[in-house]
PDB file of C-alpha atoms in Angstrom:
ATOM      1  CA  ILE A   1      -0.508  -3.511  -2.000  1.00 54.00           C
ATOM      2  CA  ALA A   2      -2.988  -5.751  -0.283  1.00 53.00           C
ATOM      3  CA  PRO A   3      -6.660  -5.849  -1.310  1.00 55.00           C
ATOM      4  CA  ARG A   4      -9.232  -5.954   1.455  1.00 54.00           C
ATOM      5  CA  THR A   5     -12.339  -6.650  -0.602  1.00 51.00           C
ATOM      6  CA  ILE A   6     -13.200  -7.152  -4.230  1.00 51.00           C
ATOM      7  CA  GLY A   7     -16.343  -5.694  -5.762  1.00 51.00           C
ATOM      8  CA  GLY A   8     -16.840  -4.959  -9.390  1.00 47.00           C
ATOM      9  CA  PRO A   9     -17.058  -4.375 -12.168  1.00 47.00           C
ATOM     10  CA  ASN A  10     -15.798  -0.796 -11.913  1.00 50.00           C
ATOM     11  CA  ASP A  11     -16.336   1.466 -14.925  1.00 54.00           C
ATOM     12  CA  TYR A  12     -15.268   4.603 -13.061  1.00 55.00           C
ATOM     13  CA  GLY A  13     -18.051   4.147 -10.540  1.00 55.00           C
ATOM     14  CA  PRO A  14     -18.041   4.524  -6.751  1.00 55.00           C
ATOM     15  CA  PRO A  15     -14.968   3.068  -4.985  1.00 53.00           C
ATOM     16  CA  ALA A  16     -17.039   0.284  -3.401  1.00 55.00           C
ATOM     17  CA  GLU A  17     -17.528  -1.282  -6.850  1.00 59.00           C
ATOM     18  CA  GLY A  18     -13.843  -2.074  -7.438  1.00 64.00           C
ATOM     19  CA  ILE A  19     -10.923  -3.649  -5.603  1.00 73.00           C
ATOM     20  CA  MET A  20     -10.582  -1.938  -2.228  1.00 78.00           C
ATOM     21  CA  ILE A  21      -6.885  -1.665  -1.301  1.00 84.00           C
ATOM     22  CA  ASP A  22      -6.231  -0.331   2.188  1.00 87.00           C
ATOM     23  CA  ARG A  23      -2.695  -1.545   2.916  1.00 89.00           C
ATOM     24  CA  VAL A  24       0.881  -1.321   1.681  1.00 89.00           C
ATOM     25  CA  VAL A  25       3.078  -4.342   2.462  1.00 86.00           C
ATOM     26  CA  LYS A  26       6.891  -4.393   2.628  1.00 84.00           C
ATOM     27  CA  LEU A  27       8.548  -7.654   1.543  1.00 79.00           C
ATOM     28  CA  ASP A  28      12.187  -8.754   1.597  1.00 78.00           C
ATOM     29  CA  LEU A  29      12.559 -10.457  -1.773  1.00 75.00           C
ATOM     30  CA  ARG A  30      16.093 -11.624  -0.966  1.00 73.00           C
ATOM     31  CA  ARG A  31      14.826 -14.149   1.568  1.00 65.00           C
ATOM     32  CA  ASP A  32      14.360 -17.757   0.498  1.00 55.00           C
ATOM     33  CA  ALA A  33      10.842 -18.280   1.770  1.00 48.00           C
ATOM     34  CA  VAL A  34       7.601 -16.982   0.401  1.00 49.00           C
ATOM     35  CA  ALA A  35       5.416 -15.256   3.002  1.00 46.00           C
ATOM     36  CA  GLY A  36       3.557 -17.865   4.997  1.00 50.00           C
ATOM     37  CA  ASP A  37       5.707 -20.751   3.714  1.00 51.00           C
ATOM     38  CA  ALA A  38       8.099 -21.681   6.521  1.00 48.00           C
ATOM     39  CA  SER A  39       9.023 -24.916   4.719  1.00 46.00           C
ATOM     40  CA  ALA A  40      11.191 -22.976   2.223  1.00 46.00           C
ATOM     41  CA  GLY A  41      13.795 -22.513   4.955  1.00 45.00           C
ATOM     42  CA  GLY A  42      14.725 -18.831   4.929  1.00 48.00           C
ATOM     43  CA  GLY A  43      12.008 -17.290   7.073  1.00 54.00           C
ATOM     44  CA  GLU A  44       9.128 -15.189   5.837  1.00 72.00           C
ATOM     45  CA  ALA A  45       9.512 -12.489   3.202  1.00 75.00           C
ATOM     46  CA  PHE A  46       6.886 -10.310   4.962  1.00 76.00           C
ATOM     47  CA  LEU A  47       8.516  -7.485   6.937  1.00 78.00           C
ATOM     48  CA  GLU A  48       5.763  -5.026   7.814  1.00 84.00           C
ATOM     49  CA  ALA A  49       2.569  -3.355   6.641  1.00 87.00           C
ATOM     50  CA  TRP A  50       1.049   0.120   6.747  1.00 89.00           C
ATOM     51  CA  THR A  51      -2.728   0.438   6.757  1.00 90.00           C
ATOM     52  CA  LEU A  52      -4.562   3.527   5.561  1.00 90.00           C
ATOM     53  CA  PRO A  53      -6.936   5.282   7.976  1.00 89.00           C
ATOM     54  CA  ASP A  54     -10.524   4.002   8.161  1.00 87.00           C
ATOM     55  CA  GLY A  55     -12.518   4.950   5.090  1.00 84.00           C
ATOM     56  CA  ALA A  56      -9.412   5.586   2.944  1.00 87.00           C
ATOM     57  CA  TRP A  57      -8.334   3.473  -0.046  1.00 85.00           C
ATOM     58  CA  LEU A  58      -5.398   3.496  -2.458  1.00 88.00           C
ATOM     59  CA  VAL A  59      -6.278   4.671  -5.950  1.00 85.00           C
ATOM     60  CA  SER A  60      -3.072   3.489  -7.656  1.00 83.00           C
ATOM     61  CA  GLU A  61       0.128   1.586  -7.005  1.00 87.00           C
ATOM     62  CA  PRO A  62       2.606   3.265  -4.648  1.00 91.00           C
ATOM     63  CA  THR A  63       5.414   5.249  -6.301  1.00 91.00           C
ATOM     64  CA  LEU A  64       9.009   4.890  -5.053  1.00 90.00           C
ATOM     65  CA  VAL A  65      11.154   8.039  -5.044  1.00 91.00           C
ATOM     66  CA  PRO A  66      14.874   7.690  -4.163  1.00 91.00           C
ATOM     67  CA  LYS A  67      16.057   9.766  -1.206  1.00 90.00           C
ATOM     68  CA  ALA A  68      18.901  12.191  -1.965  1.00 89.00           C
ATOM     69  CA  ASP A  69      21.140  10.348   0.507  1.00 86.00           C
ATOM     70  CA  GLY A  70      19.293   7.019   0.506  1.00 72.00           C
ATOM     71  CA  ARG A  71      20.948   3.634   0.355  1.00 76.00           C
ATOM     72  CA  ALA A  72      20.099   1.077  -2.303  1.00 75.00           C
ATOM     73  CA  GLY A  73      16.891  -0.833  -1.641  1.00 73.00           C
ATOM     74  CA  ASP A  74      15.150   0.824   1.305  1.00 80.00           C
ATOM     75  CA  GLY A  75      16.474   4.377   0.762  1.00 87.00           C
ATOM     76  CA  VAL A  76      13.245   5.632  -0.788  1.00 90.00           C
ATOM     77  CA  TRP A  77      10.125   7.616  -0.063  1.00 92.00           C
ATOM     78  CA  VAL A  78       6.944   5.663  -0.790  1.00 92.00           C
ATOM     79  CA  LEU A  79       4.210   7.925  -2.197  1.00 93.00           C
ATOM     80  CA  CYS A  80       0.649   6.645  -1.916  1.00 93.00           C
ATOM     81  CA  VAL A  81      -2.382   8.454  -3.316  1.00 91.00           C
ATOM     82  CA  GLY A  82      -5.614   7.625  -1.571  1.00 89.00           C
ATOM     83  CA  THR A  83      -9.245   8.610  -1.563  1.00 87.00           C
ATOM     84  CA  ARG A  84     -11.331   8.988   1.541  1.00 85.00           C
ATOM     85  CA  THR A  85     -14.945   7.843   1.313  1.00 80.00           C
ATOM     86  CA  VAL A  86     -18.148   8.093   3.301  1.00 81.00           C
ATOM     87  CA  GLY A  87     -20.460   5.368   2.066  1.00 75.00           C
ATOM     88  CA  ASP A  88     -20.219   5.447  -1.736  1.00 72.00           C
ATOM     89  CA  GLU A  89     -19.213   9.126  -1.865  1.00 77.00           C
ATOM     90  CA  ARG A  90     -15.625  10.304  -2.315  1.00 77.00           C
ATOM     91  CA  VAL A  91     -14.943  13.184   0.062  1.00 85.00           C
ATOM     92  CA  ALA A  92     -11.191  13.848  -0.306  1.00 87.00           C
ATOM     93  CA  SER A  93      -7.992  12.800  -2.027  1.00 89.00           C
ATOM     94  CA  GLU A  94      -4.861  12.452   0.083  1.00 91.00           C
ATOM     95  CA  LEU A  95      -1.139  11.964  -0.478  1.00 93.00           C
ATOM     96  CA  TYR A  96       0.632   9.741   2.055  1.00 93.00           C
ATOM     97  CA  VAL A  97       4.441   9.856   2.233  1.00 94.00           C
ATOM     98  CA  LEU A  98       6.042   6.795   3.871  1.00 92.00           C
ATOM     99  CA  ASP A  99       9.687   6.249   4.761  1.00 91.00           C
ATOM    100  CA  GLY A 100      10.944   3.103   2.985  1.00 87.00           C
ATOM    101  CA  GLU A 101      13.470   2.473   5.751  1.00 84.00           C
ATOM    102  CA  ARG A 102      10.785   2.006   8.409  1.00 78.00           C
TER     103      ARG A 102
END
């Protein structure tokens, strides 16, 4: 997950008062380098990112669900629960299903 902004504190208040997470990032943890650190020698660990639609934010960490025929590592579905907002008002909750192999 990748935070876009940080508000706070958030005691179950409007989404704009907490950490606003609008992106899921895929990393290759087997690579030698840390993202953005080319001096480590193995290339960057960052592979790709998926950004939620405008006005939508993650409400929890993504959940990984193994595919029935999936291979180890990427053979998963990535479930993301989000909330869509207009200003400080929540207008909908949404479930996003991502393919871990893409």
